[in-house]
Amino acid sequence: MASKQFARIESDICTNRIICNWEKAYELIQQVSKASNSLESLSKLLLGEKKLEEHLDANPPNEVNVNKARTDLEDAKKSLKAALDGTLQGTFQLEVKLLLGKLLHAQGSYDEALNMIKSANIDNISLGKHSNRTVRLVAEAYAVKGLCLEKLTSKDSSKRLAPDCEIIECYEKAGDISIVQLQQRDKILKKNLTMGSNVSESFNSSQQGQIGSVLEIAIQRSSIIHIQNGDLLAGIGRFRELLTAVETRSTQNLRLTLARQLSEVLLRGTCNYNYTLPSNHRLGKLKDKQQPERYSTNSSFVPKTREDETLLLLLIAEALASREAVLERTPSFEEARKHSFDNTTAVYDLLTLVLVRRAQYDVLCDFFEKALKFSFKECHIWYQLGLSLMSSGKHHRALQVLRECVKLDPQHATAALLAARLCFEHLHLLEEGIEFSENVINLGEDHPQAGRGFLAQGIGYSLQATETKTQTQRQSLHHKALQSFQRSYDIDSDDHLTLYHMSLQCSLLRRVNEAMCYVQDALQLSSQHQHSLHLLALLLSAQKKYKEALEVIQVAVTEYPDNFSLLFTKSRLEERVLSVEQALSTCKKMLDLWKSLYDTDSDGETRGTGLIDKLISDRRSLAQITLSEYGDKDSARGSVRESLAASRVEQALSDVASSMNSSYAPNQGQNQAWFLQAQLWIHLGEFYLNMEKLNEASACVKESATIFPLSHQVAYMKGRISELKMDYSEAREHYLNAIAINPAHIKSLQHLGQVHHCLGNDLMAEKVLRDAVNIDPSSSQTWHDLGKVLESIGEFEAASECLITAVSLDTTSPIMPFSILPRILQS
């Protein structure tokens, strides 16, 4: 009966050692040792083991903790030495030596640790004949041996105690044996659970039983040394081998680390040229029977490219990191929560690099939204989510996220500037954009982003001035904008974007000579800045130097051949300097360019009558083509297209109404590509009107109408055609329709005033033209028309002033309005 009880206690001791319950194992041996003095040495072994493991759990073995280990582990050392000198034989004596080697390593006695491990003769041990705890100690002994050899070699580089291959072999054996041990331990615990033992439950509730810092370092170091020695393929192969081992409950965090590290190696250290596909070869140093169990690859997905493998690794790491995330917010979990967050953030940052290259912004948004459940107060995650939403075109949500980001970290200037950019460029929230820029300014002029803060503020004031109808308020806002730009320049005189905006602001105020100086300075700092080149061309045209302006725009188009805004201006200059035939040739190239850039990405969506395909395939110039020859065959088809386009009225109105205050370059989204094609047809139609080819102009307007039937520019062009036909009543209706869609469309207001004048309604003409002057007081054509109307009603003094103003403004009027240039925060 006593022998059965002892056997049961011995089994419990063994099991508690497996699950790292040192206190319980020592209590059990104390119960037995009181009845038998022969077990005193085993009791000392377990006492020394208990003290050693508890110390290492709290103080990982490293250079920082060496002095503490020398003091705290003296009692453990004495107990283990007493056990070694006692009556222990066989496996227990082996364990004592391995524990002493581990202890000496923690105390920094690397030579003694090596000698102790050497005396254990671990190379000749048959693992299958030993307990799970012994196998664990053997694995740790190999890890300690590798660490000691590496430490001693680094201290005295003149003495190579062991080649790198021996160190790597120690680490690889340590990793393989530890994985074998953990897989065996899971099986033992599963068996105990099946038999109703409560040991597994105590393991589940325990924070112990992890792989251990020594083994974790050894497992990671094997791959790293391969890579440091230039053997990249061996390092990657070792990573893959470790990741294919069957997972245990203790290797989940390690698998996360290995997956992240391998993804970093693939991202930073490999390319498609030197990438090798995963294979079944093994680098392990153990016999086949002692190899870790591995997942079967028969029905598994095997990556075929570097990008696929990297993404797969990061998806695995993300799943593990999210599962292990610490959600508890109490102070006692602060350290664990921080560690979990750092691991997760590292994975998400790498995922960002991979998914951004694939332009999979929506997927990235989903990941960051999921991450907010455990990091809702972390500004970094909010910021990354905001960037992802911006990239995916979800501007309203992006602004909400960036607001939260600025709220969490008021010092985050970049987030505030991005929020201001969204307000100015996409959401038309000018007041809020100015508030965000002031948040940056309030950080102080010593802040690195202070200059950009004043720049954003100036852009906000300038945009407000464009929309203000009161002359006094408009001038005040223009003055504020210039002051902000000047402050930005004072802080950072090497920012070409500040000089560009100063030049643009002076251009809007028709201070052409001053604007010319600023834009030249901007181009000296950044000679290839497309918007500065465009502005320089417009300023030269304002000085009536059309030939020089065309030369500049040709240089800009050579550098940026896909920029439609530059091409629009180029065609206008060609009409003025060369011929309208040359301008039409440029228009045809623009249609061809649109088709090559956007038609292949239309996702099966088709708009228009197909006229663009016929024009591009026709080798004749547009000046020789009669567009009506294509119109009759497609009239029925065109009506169908128009009815389809009418279903998109709301989006069309939103896009077209904002077109006058932006450049011609389309924003993100397929709808903007179609809007650009509609702009191209309107632009081409204007050339035909100047040539008095009304049928061709009508065909262009009809094509634009099938894309956006309720565009204000379509209505305006219809009015122009009716006006040239002297059908003033119909022209007036078209212009009224255009103004109903976009009340700020200057050209519609100008021609509506002219039509009223032709119809004899001078009072209405005066009202309409004064409204146009309030919207854009820099238009010489509006002042000229207003002067003519006032002259016809007998107000000669006022008419004279208007005509003088028109002449003055005409001397500084560019070939295209300065307002087509973007007011942006990015270069």
Short mmCIF file of C-alpha atoms in Angstrom, two decimals, residues 17-279:
data_model
loop_
_atom_site.label_atom_id
_atom_site.label_comp_id
_atom_site.label_asym_id
_atom_site.label_seq_id
_atom_site.Cartn_x
_atom_site.Cartn_y
_atom_site.Cartn_z
CA ARG A 17 7.34 19.46 -12.96
CA ILE A 18 6.06 19.11 -16.52
CA ILE A 19 3.57 21.92 -16.02
CA CYS A 20 6.16 24.04 -14.16
CA ASN A 21 4.31 23.94 -10.83
CA TRP A 22 7.52 23.99 -8.79
CA GLU A 23 5.91 24.76 -5.43
CA LYS A 24 3.56 21.80 -5.59
CA ALA A 25 6.32 19.42 -6.72
CA TYR A 26 8.51 20.47 -3.77
CA GLU A 27 5.63 20.07 -1.32
CA LEU A 28 5.04 16.51 -2.54
CA ILE A 29 8.69 15.50 -2.20
CA GLN A 30 8.73 16.96 1.30
CA GLN A 31 5.92 14.65 2.28
CA VAL A 32 7.83 11.58 1.07
CA SER A 33 11.32 12.64 2.18
CA LYS A 34 10.19 12.80 5.80
CA ALA A 35 9.45 9.09 5.62
CA SER A 36 12.65 8.19 3.77
CA ASN A 37 16.07 9.79 4.28
CA SER A 38 17.22 8.31 0.95
CA LEU A 39 15.14 10.92 -0.89
CA GLU A 40 16.98 13.85 0.68
CA SER A 41 19.10 14.43 -2.43
CA LEU A 42 16.00 14.46 -4.64
CA SER A 43 14.44 16.96 -2.26
CA LYS A 44 17.48 19.22 -2.62
CA LEU A 45 17.25 18.88 -6.42
CA LEU A 46 13.63 19.99 -6.43
CA LEU A 47 14.36 22.82 -3.98
CA GLY A 48 17.19 24.10 -6.14
CA GLU A 49 15.06 23.69 -9.27
CA LYS A 50 12.19 25.61 -7.64
CA LYS A 51 14.38 28.56 -6.65
CA LEU A 52 16.15 28.63 -10.00
CA GLU A 53 13.00 28.53 -12.16
CA GLU A 54 11.11 31.04 -10.03
CA HIS A 55 14.05 33.43 -10.27
CA LEU A 56 14.34 33.03 -14.05
CA ASP A 57 10.61 33.57 -14.52
CA ALA A 58 10.94 36.97 -12.88
CA ASN A 59 14.46 37.79 -14.12
CA PRO A 60 15.32 36.53 -17.62
CA PRO A 61 18.98 35.51 -17.97
CA ASN A 62 20.79 38.45 -19.55
CA GLU A 63 23.69 40.79 -18.85
CA VAL A 64 21.47 43.18 -16.89
CA ASN A 65 20.39 40.52 -14.41
CA VAL A 66 23.77 38.80 -13.91
CA ASN A 67 24.65 40.51 -10.62
CA LYS A 68 21.16 39.87 -9.24
CA ALA A 69 21.44 36.21 -10.21
CA ARG A 70 24.80 35.85 -8.47
CA THR A 71 23.20 37.03 -5.24
CA ASP A 72 19.74 35.48 -5.42
CA LEU A 73 20.75 32.07 -6.77
CA GLU A 74 23.41 31.18 -4.19
CA ASP A 75 20.98 29.10 -2.16
CA ALA A 76 19.77 27.32 -5.30
CA LYS A 77 23.37 26.66 -6.30
CA LYS A 78 24.16 25.16 -2.89
CA SER A 79 21.08 22.92 -3.04
CA LEU A 80 21.93 21.66 -6.52
CA LYS A 81 25.56 21.02 -5.64
CA ALA A 82 24.47 19.15 -2.54
CA ALA A 83 22.13 17.07 -4.69
CA LEU A 84 24.96 16.40 -7.15
CA ASP A 85 27.23 15.24 -4.32
CA GLY A 86 24.46 13.08 -2.87
CA THR A 87 23.07 9.70 -3.80
CA LEU A 88 21.30 10.64 -7.05
CA GLN A 89 21.97 8.40 -10.02
CA GLY A 90 21.01 8.20 -13.70
CA THR A 91 18.40 10.66 -14.90
CA PHE A 92 18.31 12.70 -11.68
CA GLN A 93 22.07 13.21 -11.74
CA LEU A 94 21.79 14.31 -15.40
CA GLU A 95 19.08 16.79 -14.47
CA VAL A 96 21.19 18.26 -11.66
CA LYS A 97 24.07 18.91 -14.08
CA LEU A 98 21.78 20.50 -16.63
CA LEU A 99 20.17 22.70 -13.99
CA LEU A 100 23.59 23.76 -12.71
CA GLY A 101 24.66 24.63 -16.26
CA LYS A 102 21.54 26.73 -16.62
CA LEU A 103 22.20 28.44 -13.27
CA LEU A 104 25.86 29.19 -14.06
CA HIS A 105 24.81 30.76 -17.36
CA ALA A 106 22.36 33.04 -15.56
CA GLN A 107 25.20 34.10 -13.21
CA GLY A 108 27.46 34.92 -16.16
CA SER A 109 29.89 32.03 -15.52
CA TYR A 110 29.91 30.91 -19.14
CA ASP A 111 33.06 28.75 -19.00
CA GLU A 112 31.80 26.86 -15.95
CA ALA A 113 28.40 26.44 -17.58
CA LEU A 114 30.00 24.92 -20.67
CA ASN A 115 32.07 22.53 -18.58
CA MET A 116 29.04 21.44 -16.60
CA ILE A 117 26.99 20.79 -19.77
CA LYS A 118 29.95 18.96 -21.32
CA SER A 119 30.09 16.66 -18.30
CA ALA A 120 26.42 15.78 -18.88
CA ASN A 121 27.33 14.31 -22.31
CA ILE A 122 24.02 15.45 -23.83
CA ASP A 123 25.04 14.48 -27.39
CA ASN A 124 24.71 10.80 -26.53
CA ILE A 125 21.34 11.02 -24.78
CA SER A 126 18.42 9.07 -26.24
CA LEU A 127 15.46 11.37 -25.71
CA GLY A 128 12.85 8.67 -26.09
CA LYS A 129 13.97 7.02 -22.83
CA HIS A 130 13.61 10.11 -20.66
CA SER A 131 10.75 12.01 -19.07
CA ASN A 132 9.25 15.15 -20.58
CA ARG A 133 10.97 17.31 -17.97
CA THR A 134 14.37 15.80 -18.77
CA VAL A 135 13.83 16.42 -22.49
CA ARG A 136 13.06 20.06 -21.66
CA LEU A 137 16.30 20.37 -19.69
CA VAL A 138 18.28 18.86 -22.55
CA ALA A 139 16.78 21.39 -24.94
CA GLU A 140 17.68 24.20 -22.55
CA ALA A 141 21.20 22.77 -22.19
CA TYR A 142 21.75 23.03 -25.96
CA ALA A 143 20.39 26.59 -25.86
CA VAL A 144 22.69 27.51 -22.95
CA LYS A 145 25.63 25.95 -24.72
CA GLY A 146 24.99 28.02 -27.85
CA LEU A 147 24.50 31.20 -25.84
CA CYS A 148 27.69 30.64 -23.85
CA LEU A 149 29.73 29.95 -26.98
CA GLU A 150 28.35 33.07 -28.62
CA LYS A 151 29.02 35.21 -25.53
CA LEU A 152 32.58 34.02 -25.11
CA THR A 153 33.32 34.47 -28.81
CA SER A 154 31.94 38.03 -28.85
CA LYS A 155 34.01 38.95 -25.77
CA ASP A 156 37.26 37.79 -27.34
CA SER A 157 36.99 37.81 -31.13
CA SER A 158 40.61 36.62 -31.43
CA LYS A 159 39.54 33.32 -29.88
CA ARG A 160 37.02 31.37 -31.89
CA LEU A 161 35.91 28.85 -29.28
CA ALA A 162 33.47 27.41 -31.79
CA PRO A 163 32.60 28.11 -35.43
CA ASP A 164 29.21 29.60 -36.20
CA CYS A 165 28.04 26.27 -37.56
CA GLU A 166 28.45 24.70 -34.12
CA ILE A 167 26.54 27.49 -32.45
CA ILE A 168 23.78 27.21 -35.06
CA GLU A 169 23.67 23.44 -34.51
CA CYS A 170 23.20 23.97 -30.76
CA TYR A 171 20.37 26.43 -31.37
CA GLU A 172 18.65 24.22 -33.93
CA LYS A 173 18.84 21.19 -31.66
CA ALA A 174 17.50 23.27 -28.79
CA GLY A 175 14.60 24.44 -30.95
CA ASP A 176 13.71 21.02 -32.31
CA ILE A 177 13.96 19.27 -28.94
CA SER A 178 11.91 21.98 -27.21
CA ILE A 179 9.15 21.68 -29.81
CA VAL A 180 9.19 17.89 -29.41
CA GLN A 181 8.95 18.32 -25.63
CA LEU A 182 6.05 20.77 -25.87
CA GLN A 183 4.16 18.52 -28.27
CA GLN A 184 4.66 15.61 -25.89
CA ARG A 185 3.54 17.72 -22.95
CA ASP A 186 0.30 18.65 -24.71
CA LYS A 187 -0.39 14.98 -25.30
CA ILE A 188 0.27 14.16 -21.63
CA LEU A 189 -2.01 16.93 -20.43
CA LYS A 190 -4.72 15.90 -22.89
CA LYS A 191 -4.47 12.33 -21.59
CA ASN A 192 -4.70 13.52 -17.97
CA LEU A 193 -7.71 15.62 -18.85
CA THR A 194 -9.39 12.61 -20.42
CA MET A 195 -8.70 10.60 -17.26
CA GLY A 196 -10.29 13.32 -15.11
CA SER A 197 -7.11 14.70 -13.59
CA ASN A 198 -7.22 18.26 -12.28
CA VAL A 199 -3.60 18.90 -13.28
CA SER A 200 -4.53 20.20 -16.72
CA GLU A 201 -6.96 22.65 -15.17
CA SER A 202 -4.24 24.05 -12.93
CA PHE A 203 -2.04 24.40 -16.00
CA ASN A 204 -4.71 26.29 -17.92
CA SER A 205 -5.21 28.74 -15.08
CA SER A 206 -1.50 29.16 -14.54
CA GLN A 207 0.62 31.86 -16.12
CA GLN A 208 3.52 29.42 -16.20
CA GLY A 209 4.30 26.70 -18.68
CA GLN A 210 5.62 29.03 -21.36
CA ILE A 211 8.46 28.08 -23.64
CA GLY A 212 10.98 30.11 -21.64
CA SER A 213 13.21 33.03 -22.58
CA VAL A 214 16.35 30.89 -23.07
CA LEU A 215 14.70 28.56 -25.55
CA GLU A 216 12.86 31.40 -27.28
CA ILE A 217 16.13 33.26 -27.85
CA ALA A 218 17.81 30.11 -29.13
CA ILE A 219 15.01 29.34 -31.57
CA GLN A 220 15.12 32.84 -33.05
CA ARG A 221 18.91 33.10 -33.08
CA SER A 222 19.40 30.08 -35.35
CA SER A 223 17.74 31.81 -38.29
CA ILE A 224 19.29 35.18 -37.53
CA ILE A 225 22.87 33.83 -37.49
CA HIS A 226 22.28 32.13 -40.85
CA ILE A 227 21.18 35.48 -42.29
CA GLN A 228 24.02 37.41 -40.62
CA ASN A 229 26.48 34.99 -42.19
CA GLY A 230 25.02 35.71 -45.62
CA ASP A 231 23.16 32.43 -45.98
CA LEU A 232 19.74 33.94 -46.57
CA LEU A 233 18.18 30.80 -47.96
CA ALA A 234 19.21 28.74 -44.92
CA GLY A 235 17.80 31.38 -42.59
CA ILE A 236 14.49 31.49 -44.45
CA GLY A 237 14.41 27.69 -44.58
CA ARG A 238 14.87 27.47 -40.82
CA PHE A 239 12.03 29.96 -40.27
CA ARG A 240 9.77 27.90 -42.51
CA GLU A 241 10.72 24.67 -40.77
CA LEU A 242 9.85 26.09 -37.34
CA LEU A 243 6.53 27.44 -38.61
CA THR A 244 5.46 24.10 -40.08
CA ALA A 245 5.78 22.33 -36.72
CA VAL A 246 2.46 21.43 -35.13
CA GLU A 247 1.47 24.25 -32.81
CA THR A 248 1.19 23.84 -29.06
CA ARG A 249 -0.41 26.07 -26.49
CA SER A 250 3.02 27.30 -25.41
CA THR A 251 4.32 28.17 -28.90
CA GLN A 252 1.53 30.51 -30.01
CA ASN A 253 3.39 33.69 -29.10
CA LEU A 254 6.58 32.28 -30.58
CA ARG A 255 4.77 31.45 -33.82
CA LEU A 256 3.56 35.06 -33.96
CA THR A 257 7.13 36.33 -33.56
CA LEU A 258 8.55 33.91 -36.13
CA ALA A 259 5.86 34.72 -38.70
CA ARG A 260 6.50 38.44 -38.26
CA GLN A 261 10.27 38.04 -38.47
CA LEU A 262 10.10 35.89 -41.60
CA SER A 263 7.77 38.39 -43.26
CA GLU A 264 10.28 41.16 -42.47
CA VAL A 265 13.10 39.09 -43.98
CA LEU A 266 11.06 38.45 -47.13
CA LEU A 267 10.11 42.12 -47.43
CA ARG A 268 13.53 43.60 -46.78
CA GLY A 269 15.99 40.91 -47.77
CA THR A 270 14.55 39.22 -50.83
CA CYS A 271 13.26 40.11 -54.27
CA ASN A 272 11.58 38.12 -57.00
CA TYR A 273 15.01 37.25 -58.39
CA ASN A 274 16.42 35.48 -55.31
CA TYR A 275 13.15 34.23 -53.82
CA THR A 276 12.76 30.46 -53.54
CA LEU A 277 9.49 28.61 -53.10
CA PRO A 278 8.81 26.75 -49.83
CA SER A 279 9.87 23.10 -49.97
#
